[in-house]
Tab-separated table of C-alpha atoms and ligand atoms in Angstrom:
chain	number	residue	atom	x	y	z
Q	7	MET	CA	-22.578	-22.078	1.170
Q	8	ARG	CA	-21.702	-22.818	-2.473
Q	9	THR	CA	-21.261	-19.823	-4.769
Q	10	LEU	CA	-20.723	-20.056	-8.507
Q	11	ILE	CA	-19.157	-17.159	-10.397
Q	12	SER	CA	-20.192	-17.747	-13.950
Q	13	GLY	CA	-19.290	-16.343	-17.364
Q	14	GLY	CA	-16.348	-14.103	-16.415
Q	15	ILE	CA	-12.739	-13.784	-17.532
Q	16	VAL	CA	-10.433	-14.849	-14.714
Q	17	ILE	CA	-7.228	-12.823	-14.528
Q	18	ASN	CA	-4.305	-14.139	-12.562
Q	19	SER	CA	-0.724	-12.873	-12.772
Q	20	SER	CA	-0.239	-15.570	-15.430
Q	21	GLY	CA	-2.834	-13.909	-17.666
Q	22	PRO	CA	-6.537	-13.970	-18.551
Q	23	PHE	CA	-8.645	-17.059	-19.314
Q	24	ALA	CA	-12.362	-17.819	-19.439
Q	25	ALA	CA	-13.416	-19.869	-16.405
Q	26	ASP	CA	-16.259	-20.382	-13.970
Q	27	VAL	CA	-15.234	-20.334	-10.329
Q	28	LEU	CA	-16.771	-22.502	-7.606
Q	29	ILE	CA	-16.521	-21.246	-4.020
Q	30	GLU	CA	-17.286	-23.494	-1.076
Q	31	GLY	CA	-17.525	-21.678	2.226
Q	32	GLU	CA	-14.527	-19.353	2.514
Q	33	THR	CA	-12.378	-21.070	-0.117
Q	34	ILE	CA	-12.103	-21.346	-3.880
Q	35	ALA	CA	-12.933	-24.997	-4.576
Q	36	ALA	CA	-12.444	-25.341	-8.340
Q	37	LEU	CA	-12.262	-23.642	-11.735
Q	38	ALA	CA	-13.677	-25.068	-14.953
Q	39	ALA	CA	-14.294	-24.038	-18.535
Q	40	PRO	CA	-17.631	-22.265	-19.008
Q	41	GLY	CA	-20.285	-24.664	-20.304
Q	42	SER	CA	-18.350	-27.764	-19.255
Q	43	SER	CA	-20.112	-30.663	-17.517
Q	44	GLU	CA	-18.593	-29.532	-14.183
Q	45	THR	CA	-20.040	-26.040	-14.357
Q	46	ILE	CA	-23.450	-27.385	-15.343
Q	47	SER	CA	-23.545	-29.538	-12.210
Q	48	TRP	CA	-22.099	-26.715	-10.042
Q	49	ARG	CA	-24.921	-24.449	-11.205
Q	50	ALA	CA	-27.530	-27.065	-10.293
Q	51	ASN	CA	-26.117	-27.342	-6.751
Q	52	ALA	CA	-25.125	-23.721	-6.074
Q	53	ASP	CA	-26.750	-21.691	-3.302
Q	54	ARG	CA	-25.958	-18.544	-5.251
Q	55	VAL	CA	-24.841	-17.744	-8.784
Q	56	LEU	CA	-23.028	-14.486	-9.538
Q	57	ASP	CA	-23.268	-13.582	-13.205
Q	58	ALA	CA	-19.852	-12.286	-14.323
Q	59	THR	CA	-20.653	-11.941	-18.011
Q	60	GLY	CA	-18.547	-9.081	-19.405
Q	61	LEU	CA	-16.605	-8.816	-16.148
Q	62	TYR	CA	-13.074	-9.619	-15.035
Q	63	VAL	CA	-12.740	-11.998	-12.087
Q	64	ILE	CA	-9.591	-11.019	-10.196
Q	65	PRO	CA	-8.003	-11.973	-6.872
Q	66	GLY	CA	-8.871	-9.469	-4.150
Q	67	ALA	CA	-6.270	-6.737	-4.109
Q	68	ILE	CA	-3.717	-6.470	-1.312
Q	69	ASP	CA	-2.679	-3.036	-0.113
Q	70	GLY	CA	0.662	-3.558	1.611
Q	71	HIS	CA	0.982	-0.005	2.916
Q	72	THR	CA	-1.745	1.764	4.906
Q	73	HIS	CA	-1.884	3.976	7.976
Q	74	MET	CA	-5.232	3.817	9.778
Q	75	GLU	CA	-5.504	5.888	12.983
Q	76	MET	CA	-1.845	6.805	12.716
Q	77	PRO	CA	-0.495	9.508	15.046
Q	78	PHE	CA	1.456	12.130	13.112
Q	79	GLY	CA	2.413	15.720	13.888
Q	80	GLY	CA	0.091	16.020	16.880
Q	81	THR	CA	-2.949	14.564	15.108
Q	82	HIS	CA	-4.198	11.192	13.773
Q	83	SER	CA	-5.000	9.936	10.298
Q	84	VAL	CA	-8.765	10.008	10.147
Q	85	ASP	CA	-9.737	6.602	8.807
Q	86	THR	CA	-10.319	4.074	11.564
Q	87	PHE	CA	-9.755	0.418	10.797
Q	88	GLU	CA	-13.529	0.186	10.346
Q	89	THR	CA	-13.954	3.075	7.905
Q	90	GLY	CA	-10.654	2.493	6.108
Q	91	THR	CA	-11.167	-1.206	5.469
Q	92	ARG	CA	-14.729	-0.568	4.287
Q	93	ALA	CA	-13.459	2.023	1.819
Q	94	ALA	CA	-10.752	-0.414	0.737
Q	95	ALA	CA	-13.416	-3.054	0.048
Q	96	PHE	CA	-15.379	-0.600	-2.114
Q	97	GLY	CA	-12.271	-0.311	-4.260
Q	98	GLY	CA	-11.619	-4.052	-4.592
Q	99	THR	CA	-8.998	-4.399	-1.852
Q	100	THR	CA	-9.622	-7.398	0.404
Q	101	THR	CA	-6.431	-7.305	2.481
Q	102	ILE	CA	-4.500	-4.438	4.008
Q	103	ILE	CA	-1.179	-4.520	5.795
Q	104	ASP	CA	-0.996	-1.582	8.168
Q	105	PHE	CA	1.991	-0.325	10.145
Q	106	ALA	CA	2.003	-0.923	13.905
Q	107	ILE	CA	4.272	1.668	15.499
Q	108	GLN	CA	6.870	1.288	18.208
Q	109	SER	CA	7.255	4.857	19.497
Q	110	LYS	CA	10.485	6.003	21.082
Q	111	GLY	CA	10.863	4.543	24.582
Q	112	GLN	CA	8.289	1.809	23.891
Q	113	SER	CA	8.814	-1.888	23.315
Q	114	LEU	CA	7.734	-3.531	20.062
Q	115	ARG	CA	5.237	-5.520	22.148
Q	116	GLU	CA	3.537	-2.335	23.357
Q	117	GLY	CA	3.326	-0.971	19.825
Q	118	LEU	CA	1.917	-4.188	18.433
Q	119	ASP	CA	-0.641	-4.521	21.238
Q	120	ALA	CA	-1.787	-0.949	20.606
Q	121	TRP	CA	-2.394	-1.726	16.917
Q	122	HIS	CA	-4.274	-4.924	17.698
Q	123	ALA	CA	-6.472	-2.881	20.051
Q	124	LYS	CA	-7.266	-0.450	17.221
Q	125	ALA	CA	-7.910	-3.084	14.563
Q	126	ASP	CA	-9.139	-6.328	16.095
Q	127	GLY	CA	-12.893	-6.751	15.774
Q	128	HIS	CA	-13.295	-3.707	13.510
Q	129	CYS	CA	-12.060	-4.620	10.039
Q	130	ALA	CA	-14.301	-5.330	7.059
Q	131	ILE	CA	-11.545	-7.283	5.308
Q	132	ASP	CA	-8.506	-9.297	6.388
Q	133	TYR	CA	-5.523	-7.409	7.718
Q	134	GLY	CA	-1.942	-7.850	8.808
Q	135	PHE	CA	0.744	-5.638	10.281
Q	136	HIS	CA	4.261	-4.548	9.522
Q	137	MET	CA	6.116	-3.048	12.474
Q	138	ILE	CA	7.693	0.413	12.480
Q	139	VAL	CA	10.824	0.299	14.628
Q	140	SER	CA	11.644	3.805	15.780
Q	141	ASP	CA	13.809	2.881	18.751
Q	142	VAL	CA	16.487	0.396	17.727
Q	143	THR	CA	17.981	-0.802	21.022
Q	144	GLU	CA	19.440	-4.078	22.263
Q	145	SER	CA	16.029	-5.100	23.579
Q	146	SER	CA	13.992	-4.090	20.539
Q	147	LEU	CA	16.453	-5.952	18.304
Q	148	LYS	CA	15.802	-9.116	20.326
Q	149	GLU	CA	12.064	-8.496	20.232
Q	150	MET	CA	12.076	-8.471	16.433
Q	151	ASP	CA	12.291	-12.269	16.376
Q	152	LEU	CA	9.327	-12.608	18.752
Q	153	VAL	CA	7.275	-10.365	16.503
Q	154	VAL	CA	8.183	-12.492	13.482
Q	155	ASP	CA	6.853	-15.531	15.363
Q	156	GLU	CA	3.512	-13.701	15.628
Q	157	GLY	CA	3.249	-13.269	11.872
Q	158	VAL	CA	4.605	-9.734	11.647
Q	159	THR	CA	7.467	-10.496	9.314
Q	160	SER	CA	8.509	-7.066	8.034
Q	161	PHE	CA	9.932	-4.002	9.785
Q	162	LYS	CA	9.930	-0.426	8.561
Q	163	LEU	CA	12.825	1.864	9.380
Q	164	PHE	CA	13.162	5.547	8.587
Q	165	MET	CA	16.069	7.543	7.231
Q	166	ALA	CA	13.701	10.541	7.442
Q	167	TYR	CA	11.965	12.367	10.312
Q	168	PRO	CA	14.875	12.936	12.759
Q	169	GLY	CA	13.660	12.919	16.358
Q	170	VAL	CA	10.529	10.942	15.538
Q	171	PHE	CA	11.013	7.762	13.508
Q	172	TYR	CA	14.594	8.314	12.314
Q	173	SER	CA	17.290	5.658	12.809
Q	174	THR	CA	21.013	6.182	12.333
Q	175	ASP	CA	22.917	4.146	9.743
Q	176	GLY	CA	24.363	2.089	12.616
Q	177	GLN	CA	20.918	1.299	13.976
Q	178	ILE	CA	19.677	0.437	10.505
Q	179	LEU	CA	22.605	-1.907	9.979
Q	180	GLN	CA	21.900	-3.661	13.274
Q	181	ALA	CA	18.214	-4.124	12.440
Q	182	MET	CA	19.164	-5.460	9.028
Q	183	GLN	CA	21.609	-7.928	10.583
Q	184	GLN	CA	18.829	-9.108	12.899
Q	185	ALA	CA	16.462	-9.487	9.921
Q	186	SER	CA	19.049	-11.406	7.932
Q	187	ARG	CA	19.095	-14.010	10.725
Q	188	SER	CA	15.301	-14.391	11.020
Q	189	GLY	CA	14.424	-14.014	7.328
Q	190	ALA	CA	12.329	-10.908	7.982
Q	191	THR	CA	12.214	-8.126	5.408
Q	192	ILE	CA	13.393	-4.597	6.183
Q	193	MET	CA	11.265	-1.852	4.627
Q	194	MET	CA	12.877	1.528	4.227
Q	195	HIS	CA	11.612	5.085	4.076
Q	196	ALA	CA	14.567	6.287	2.061
Q	197	GLU	CA	14.965	10.053	2.269
Q	198	ASN	CA	17.961	11.798	3.862
Q	199	GLY	CA	16.092	13.375	6.781
Q	200	ILE	CA	19.119	15.083	8.301
Q	201	ALA	CA	19.844	17.045	5.119
Q	202	ILE	CA	16.134	17.680	4.526
Q	203	ASP	CA	15.750	19.251	7.970
Q	204	VAL	CA	18.518	21.736	7.107
Q	205	LEU	CA	16.779	22.676	3.853
Q	206	VAL	CA	13.437	23.013	5.671
Q	207	ALA	CA	14.917	25.343	8.316
Q	208	GLN	CA	16.597	27.450	5.606
Q	209	ALA	CA	13.349	27.728	3.607
Q	210	LEU	CA	11.313	28.729	6.650
Q	211	ALA	CA	13.953	31.323	7.606
Q	212	ARG	CA	13.478	32.843	4.131
Q	213	GLY	CA	9.725	33.043	4.791
Q	214	GLU	CA	8.930	30.207	2.371
Q	215	GLY	CA	6.051	28.560	4.215
Q	216	ASP	CA	3.684	27.514	1.407
Q	217	PRO	CA	2.960	23.829	0.692
Q	218	LYS	CA	5.055	23.818	-2.503
Q	219	PHE	CA	8.187	24.296	-0.380
Q	220	HIS	CA	7.525	20.886	1.176
Q	221	GLY	CA	8.488	19.423	-2.190
Q	222	MET	CA	11.363	21.790	-2.852
Q	223	THR	CA	13.032	20.950	0.466
Q	224	ARG	CA	12.848	17.206	-0.191
Q	225	PRO	CA	14.721	16.950	-3.514
Q	226	SER	CA	14.725	13.700	-5.452
Q	227	LEU	CA	18.546	13.567	-5.143
Q	228	LEU	CA	18.155	13.030	-1.407
Q	229	GLU	CA	15.756	10.149	-2.050
Q	230	GLY	CA	18.268	8.676	-4.501
Q	231	GLU	CA	21.106	9.110	-2.005
Q	232	ALA	CA	19.187	7.464	0.841
Q	233	THR	CA	18.057	4.620	-1.410
Q	234	HIS	CA	21.669	4.007	-2.405
Q	235	ARG	CA	22.747	3.995	1.245
Q	236	ALA	CA	19.931	1.659	2.314
Q	237	ILE	CA	20.841	-0.757	-0.475
Q	238	GLN	CA	24.516	-0.781	0.510
Q	239	LEU	CA	23.666	-1.312	4.188
Q	240	ALA	CA	21.384	-4.218	3.259
Q	241	ARG	CA	24.168	-5.618	1.076
Q	242	VAL	CA	26.610	-5.512	3.999
Q	243	ALA	CA	24.064	-7.123	6.325
Q	244	GLY	CA	22.949	-9.697	3.742
Q	245	ALA	CA	19.314	-8.739	4.334
Q	246	PRO	CA	16.422	-8.395	1.904
Q	247	LEU	CA	15.270	-4.825	1.465
Q	248	TYR	CA	11.951	-3.345	0.388
Q	249	ILE	CA	11.917	0.339	-0.518
Q	250	VAL	CA	8.515	1.846	0.318
Q	251	HIS	CA	6.763	4.648	-1.582
Q	252	LEU	CA	9.487	5.117	-4.209
Q	253	SER	CA	8.819	8.387	-6.031
Q	254	ALA	CA	12.014	9.472	-7.790
Q	255	ALA	CA	13.898	8.396	-10.916
Q	256	GLU	CA	17.169	8.660	-8.948
Q	257	ALA	CA	15.878	6.109	-6.438
Q	258	LEU	CA	14.598	3.829	-9.182
Q	259	ASP	CA	18.057	3.831	-10.809
Q	260	GLU	CA	19.531	2.540	-7.536
Q	261	VAL	CA	16.929	-0.224	-7.308
Q	262	VAL	CA	17.559	-1.237	-10.920
Q	263	ALA	CA	21.326	-1.470	-10.285
Q	264	ALA	CA	20.802	-3.568	-7.149
Q	265	ARG	CA	18.380	-5.949	-8.807
Q	266	ASP	CA	20.642	-6.275	-11.842
Q	267	ARG	CA	23.457	-7.512	-9.638
Q	268	GLY	CA	21.103	-10.009	-8.016
Q	269	GLN	CA	20.544	-8.316	-4.687
Q	270	ASN	CA	17.258	-9.004	-2.908
Q	271	VAL	CA	15.931	-5.487	-3.277
Q	272	PHE	CA	12.261	-4.811	-3.982
Q	273	ALA	CA	10.382	-1.553	-4.328
Q	274	GLU	CA	6.862	-0.240	-4.390
Q	275	THR	CA	5.475	2.948	-5.814
Q	276	CYS	CA	2.087	4.488	-5.120
Q	277	PRO	CA	-0.723	5.860	-7.341
Q	278	GLN	CA	-0.029	9.444	-6.248
Q	279	TYR	CA	3.433	9.262	-7.825
Q	280	LEU	CA	1.934	7.957	-11.081
Q	281	PHE	CA	-0.982	10.383	-11.394
Q	282	LEU	CA	-0.222	13.532	-9.358
Q	283	SER	CA	2.739	15.895	-9.486
Q	284	ASP	CA	4.536	18.877	-7.968
Q	285	ALA	CA	2.073	21.050	-9.900
Q	286	ASP	CA	-0.621	19.842	-7.490
Q	287	LEU	CA	1.576	20.742	-4.542
Q	288	ALA	CA	1.885	24.235	-6.028
Q	289	ARG	CA	-1.877	24.784	-6.415
Q	290	GLU	CA	-3.318	28.197	-5.502
Q	291	GLY	CA	-3.435	29.285	-1.878
Q	292	PHE	CA	-3.270	26.469	0.637
Q	293	GLU	CA	-4.841	23.891	-1.759
Q	294	GLY	CA	-1.410	22.259	-2.195
Q	295	ALA	CA	-1.575	21.015	1.406
Q	296	LYS	CA	-3.950	18.296	0.208
Q	297	PHE	CA	-0.987	16.829	-1.698
Q	298	VAL	CA	1.667	16.969	1.027
Q	299	CYS	CA	3.174	13.529	1.532
Q	300	SER	CA	6.704	12.198	1.887
Q	301	PRO	CA	8.523	11.585	-0.334
Q	302	PRO	CA	6.833	14.481	-2.103
Q	303	LEU	CA	5.066	14.456	-5.445
Q	304	ARG	CA	7.644	14.782	-8.245
Q	305	SER	CA	7.600	16.322	-11.705
Q	306	GLU	CA	5.165	14.934	-14.255
Q	307	ARG	CA	8.134	13.613	-16.254
Q	308	THR	CA	8.719	11.001	-13.553
Q	309	HIS	CA	5.394	9.299	-14.315
Q	310	ALA	CA	6.832	7.638	-17.428
Q	311	ASP	CA	9.865	6.370	-15.480
Q	312	LEU	CA	7.641	4.799	-12.836
Q	313	TRP	CA	5.296	3.167	-15.358
Q	314	ARG	CA	8.352	1.760	-17.125
Q	315	GLY	CA	9.608	0.431	-13.778
Q	316	LEU	CA	6.290	-1.294	-13.197
Q	317	ARG	CA	6.304	-2.778	-16.688
Q	318	THR	CA	9.842	-4.148	-16.365
Q	319	ASP	CA	9.421	-5.408	-12.768
Q	320	ASP	CA	12.037	-3.006	-11.438
Q	321	LEU	CA	9.104	-1.837	-9.338
Q	322	SER	CA	7.341	-4.862	-7.899
Q	323	VAL	CA	4.272	-3.471	-6.153
Q	324	VAL	CA	1.798	-0.609	-6.079
Q	325	SER	CA	0.569	0.188	-2.563
Q	326	THR	CA	-1.315	3.297	-1.487
Q	327	ASP	CA	0.492	4.649	1.590
Q	328	HIS	CA	-3.071	5.639	2.514
Q	329	CYS	CA	-2.666	8.231	5.257
Q	330	PRO	CA	-5.686	10.543	5.270
Q	331	PHE	CA	-5.803	13.878	7.076
Q	332	CYS	CA	-8.737	16.254	6.642
Q	333	PHE	CA	-8.039	19.546	4.883
Q	334	LYS	CA	-10.001	21.439	7.528
Q	335	GLU	CA	-8.248	21.530	10.886
Q	336	GLN	CA	-5.644	18.867	10.126
Q	337	LYS	CA	-3.822	19.962	6.963
Q	338	GLU	CA	-4.572	23.486	8.205
Q	339	LEU	CA	-2.196	22.918	11.123
Q	340	GLY	CA	0.476	23.872	8.606
Q	341	LEU	CA	-0.991	27.193	7.382
Q	342	GLY	CA	2.043	29.415	6.864
Q	343	ASP	CA	4.488	26.625	7.833
Q	344	PHE	CA	4.530	23.653	5.455
Q	345	SER	CA	6.613	21.612	7.921
Q	346	LYS	CA	3.570	21.396	10.204
Q	347	ILE	CA	1.237	19.964	7.531
Q	348	PRO	CA	0.556	16.312	8.450
Q	349	ASN	CA	2.119	14.132	5.743
Q	350	GLY	CA	-0.137	11.801	3.817
Q	351	ILE	CA	-2.651	11.350	1.004
Q	352	PRO	CA	-5.877	9.330	1.054
Q	353	GLY	CA	-6.161	6.595	-1.568
Q	354	VAL	CA	-6.983	3.141	-0.199
Q	355	GLU	CA	-10.220	3.083	-2.198
Q	356	HIS	CA	-8.763	4.015	-5.571
Q	357	ARG	CA	-5.650	1.923	-6.220
Q	358	VAL	CA	-7.212	-0.868	-8.279
Q	359	ASP	CA	-9.090	1.624	-10.462
Q	360	LEU	CA	-6.101	3.931	-10.883
Q	361	ILE	CA	-3.720	1.168	-11.888
Q	362	PHE	CA	-6.352	-0.143	-14.293
Q	363	GLN	CA	-5.972	3.198	-16.135
Q	364	GLY	CA	-2.441	1.988	-16.871
Q	365	VAL	CA	-3.948	-1.035	-18.632
Q	366	ASP	CA	-6.429	1.152	-20.456
Q	367	GLN	CA	-3.625	3.482	-21.583
Q	368	GLY	CA	-1.313	0.650	-22.676
Q	369	GLU	CA	1.297	1.064	-19.925
Q	370	ILE	CA	0.903	-2.440	-18.439
Q	371	SER	CA	-0.933	-5.663	-19.232
Q	372	LEU	CA	-4.000	-7.030	-17.474
Q	373	ALA	CA	-1.817	-9.709	-15.892
Q	374	ARG	CA	0.625	-7.112	-14.586
Q	375	TRP	CA	-2.288	-5.071	-13.153
Q	376	VAL	CA	-3.226	-8.074	-11.032
Q	377	GLU	CA	0.389	-8.901	-10.253
Q	378	VAL	CA	1.384	-5.491	-8.841
Q	379	THR	CA	-1.832	-4.973	-6.889
Q	380	SER	CA	-2.358	-8.505	-5.553
Q	381	THR	CA	-0.099	-11.422	-6.454
Q	382	THR	CA	3.299	-9.879	-5.759
Q	383	PRO	CA	2.299	-8.293	-2.443
Q	384	ALA	CA	0.890	-11.706	-1.469
Q	385	ARG	CA	4.218	-13.386	-2.289
Q	386	LEU	CA	6.433	-10.685	-0.802
Q	387	PHE	CA	4.494	-10.437	2.425
Q	388	GLY	CA	4.052	-14.151	3.067
Q	389	LEU	CA	0.389	-14.524	2.130
Q	390	PHE	CA	0.646	-16.572	-1.077
Q	391	PRO	CA	-1.099	-18.843	-2.163
Q	392	LYS	CA	-3.847	-18.174	0.398
Q	393	LYS	CA	-4.134	-14.694	-1.114
Q	394	GLY	CA	-3.202	-13.191	-4.473
Q	395	VAL	CA	-4.523	-15.821	-6.854
Q	396	ILE	CA	-7.766	-17.330	-8.149
Q	397	ALA	CA	-6.969	-21.018	-7.679
Q	398	PRO	CA	-8.336	-24.020	-5.790
Q	399	GLY	CA	-7.432	-23.800	-2.101
Q	400	ALA	CA	-7.021	-20.020	-2.036
Q	401	ASP	CA	-9.187	-17.817	0.145
Q	402	ALA	CA	-12.251	-16.746	-1.812
Q	403	ASP	CA	-11.224	-13.068	-1.890
Q	404	VAL	CA	-12.592	-12.267	-5.317
Q	405	VAL	CA	-13.435	-9.078	-7.191
Q	406	LEU	CA	-15.769	-8.876	-10.169
Q	407	TYR	CA	-14.509	-5.887	-12.145
Q	408	ASP	CA	-16.391	-4.111	-14.926
Q	409	PRO	CA	-13.812	-2.830	-17.445
Q	410	SER	CA	-16.372	-0.909	-19.475
Q	411	ALA	CA	-17.948	1.061	-16.619
Q	412	SER	CA	-16.973	4.662	-16.043
Q	413	GLN	CA	-16.908	6.772	-12.891
Q	414	ILE	CA	-15.710	10.114	-11.624
Q	415	PHE	CA	-13.758	10.264	-8.378
Q	416	SER	CA	-15.096	12.753	-5.857
Q	417	VAL	CA	-15.271	13.443	-2.155
Q	418	ALA	CA	-19.042	13.414	-2.657
Q	419	THR	CA	-19.040	9.732	-3.570
Q	420	HIS	CA	-15.931	8.163	-2.035
Q	421	HIS	CA	-16.139	6.155	1.178
Q	422	MET	CA	-12.922	7.221	2.888
Q	423	ASN	CA	-13.457	9.230	6.076
Q	424	VAL	CA	-11.763	12.362	4.795
Q	425	ASP	CA	-13.078	15.728	3.580
Q	426	TYR	CA	-11.365	15.894	0.186
Q	427	SER	CA	-10.333	13.720	-2.735
Q	428	ALA	CA	-6.813	14.015	-4.122
Q	429	TYR	CA	-8.340	12.903	-7.443
Q	430	GLU	CA	-11.422	15.176	-7.435
Q	431	GLY	CA	-13.145	15.141	-10.833
Q	432	MET	CA	-10.869	12.520	-12.386
Q	433	ALA	CA	-12.689	10.411	-14.997
Q	434	ILE	CA	-11.966	6.697	-14.667
Q	435	THR	CA	-12.612	3.763	-16.972
Q	436	GLY	CA	-13.564	0.607	-15.070
Q	437	GLN	CA	-15.239	-0.026	-11.732
Q	438	VAL	CA	-15.558	-2.673	-9.076
Q	439	ALA	CA	-18.908	-4.476	-9.368
Q	440	THR	CA	-18.866	-7.112	-6.607
Q	441	VAL	CA	-16.377	-7.999	-3.870
Q	442	LEU	CA	-16.153	-11.204	-1.854
Q	443	SER	CA	-14.059	-11.492	1.275
Q	444	ARG	CA	-13.405	-15.152	2.168
Q	445	GLY	CA	-16.562	-16.230	0.308
Q	446	THR	CA	-18.877	-13.554	1.715
Q	447	VAL	CA	-20.153	-10.796	-0.533
Q	448	VAL	CA	-19.146	-7.487	1.055
Q	449	ILE	CA	-19.759	-5.062	-1.842
Q	450	GLU	CA	-22.681	-5.453	-4.238
Q	451	GLY	CA	-24.602	-2.956	-6.373
Q	452	GLY	CA	-22.543	-0.062	-5.023
Q	453	GLN	CA	-23.469	-0.921	-1.426
Q	454	TYR	CA	-21.476	-2.270	1.482
Q	455	VAL	CA	-23.205	-5.444	2.637
Q	456	GLY	CA	-20.419	-6.767	4.884
Q	457	ARG	CA	-19.874	-6.559	8.610
Q	458	ALA	CA	-17.284	-4.681	10.656
Q	459	GLY	CA	-15.218	-7.271	12.480
Q	460	SER	CA	-15.487	-9.994	9.834
Q	461	GLY	CA	-11.875	-9.321	8.765
Q	462	GLN	CA	-9.328	-11.640	10.332
Q	463	PHE	CA	-5.787	-10.887	11.473
Q	464	LEU	CA	-3.313	-12.590	9.136
Q	465	ARG	CA	-0.215	-14.181	10.617
Q	466	ARG	CA	2.102	-13.781	7.677
Q	467	GLY	CA	4.942	-15.992	6.549
Q	468	LEU	CA	8.344	-14.855	5.297
Q	469	ASN	CA	9.055	-13.240	1.925
Q	470	GLY	CA	8.084	-15.861	-0.668
Q	471	TYR	CA	10.699	-14.673	-3.175
Q	472	LEU	CA	13.517	-15.745	-0.893
Q	473	ARG	CA	12.647	-19.367	-0.173
A	28	URP	O1	3.496	11.102	3.769
A	28	URP	C1	3.464	9.960	4.166
A	28	URP	N1	4.040	9.018	3.440
A	28	URP	N2	2.840	9.647	5.313
A	28	URP	C2	2.793	8.397	5.933
A	28	URP	C3	4.040	8.043	6.684
A	28	URP	C4	5.074	7.384	5.825
A	28	URP	O2	6.202	7.824	5.842
A	28	URP	O3	4.775	6.406	5.154
A	29	ZN	ZN1	7.391	6.360	4.883
A	30	ZN	ZN1	3.529	5.107	4.800
């Protein structure tokens, strides 16, 4: 199958340029200037021509942080790998990296097998796994290297959630030492969970059970403190560190200081920290439960800090931390007690569009839009140059994006398997027009035309910034 994408503006992390793109089978075969002799002959021999006039042609986006079918607080996030990857495709994401979980008392092997059983044969787009290590023991430390050999090259540890995912500083240090030997990357949920649990108990004892107290008991200072500690532990171990879902200016300051001294510290933020705020968490009645995630939404003033971080590359990536729980029956588990509200916000479908608003509003360039949503996650998570770039030899994961379209986000029109939208009624400039996953059109004319199970498991390499 030969597909020609004609007349568009290709945008890589190096910037925009006019080019036609030839796809052969699952791979990008060549790029050439529009109207050149090459493109004339490609057109004559193409099985299919996609007209990209007026559109951007960007590498399929990579969401390095999702939670499909994730157990949390006695329930499960509601997107399956089938529904979640389909929704991702609608929004221009052609790769997700989800978190396989080692529960306490389990081996890493058991956790990884369980995630393969959930995902394999169900995904609409390609997928990989990070591994959550919640039981750092002699045997799980040894197992980390075996997991790396299977293409799961990053491990998430938690300074939050004592009794569930939490690791002590000693355990974290040991896991980092193990990672420094194998070249794996340690990802950190950096919030001081021990101190937070004290604040939560005190708030509940005062009768403060509404959703807004979720935010008030997780102050940004305790994210900054944990981020500082994680960075120092990684420094001692000589391991690369990736801070997930960074939300606070205090945490960003720590990342800036580490990067300025040349430490291999990377950080992601998420759209919810750029577009939503503690005012949403404080909405009337129980509405705020829709916005409960950890770290919590911060003050609106933080938005400017995070956009600046993205512009200056202090923040390297935007991922979604997609973790959808329905308002009815799931978020409602925490009626009267915010600590029982399952943590997480749906968003896998909206990241490319939301970050494009940053381009539209002059916060970041077109090139940076592509870089933080595709190219950098590809490099950091060992997928580059197969993913993250429009270039000969890369997988033909390609999105045709219409920058002049407009849309309104709503639960009535989104494709995520969840009963509310965190962005209900938000007016957006730009929209995905067509999506190809390894050369096959999966989204066209607002319809899903792909197939569940066509997504392949990606055995990832090591962090490309460190070799
Ligand atoms: O609230 C969140 N972030 N839920 C998902 C779990 C995590 O910590 O990433
Ligand atoms: Zn986390
Ligand atoms: Zn997460």
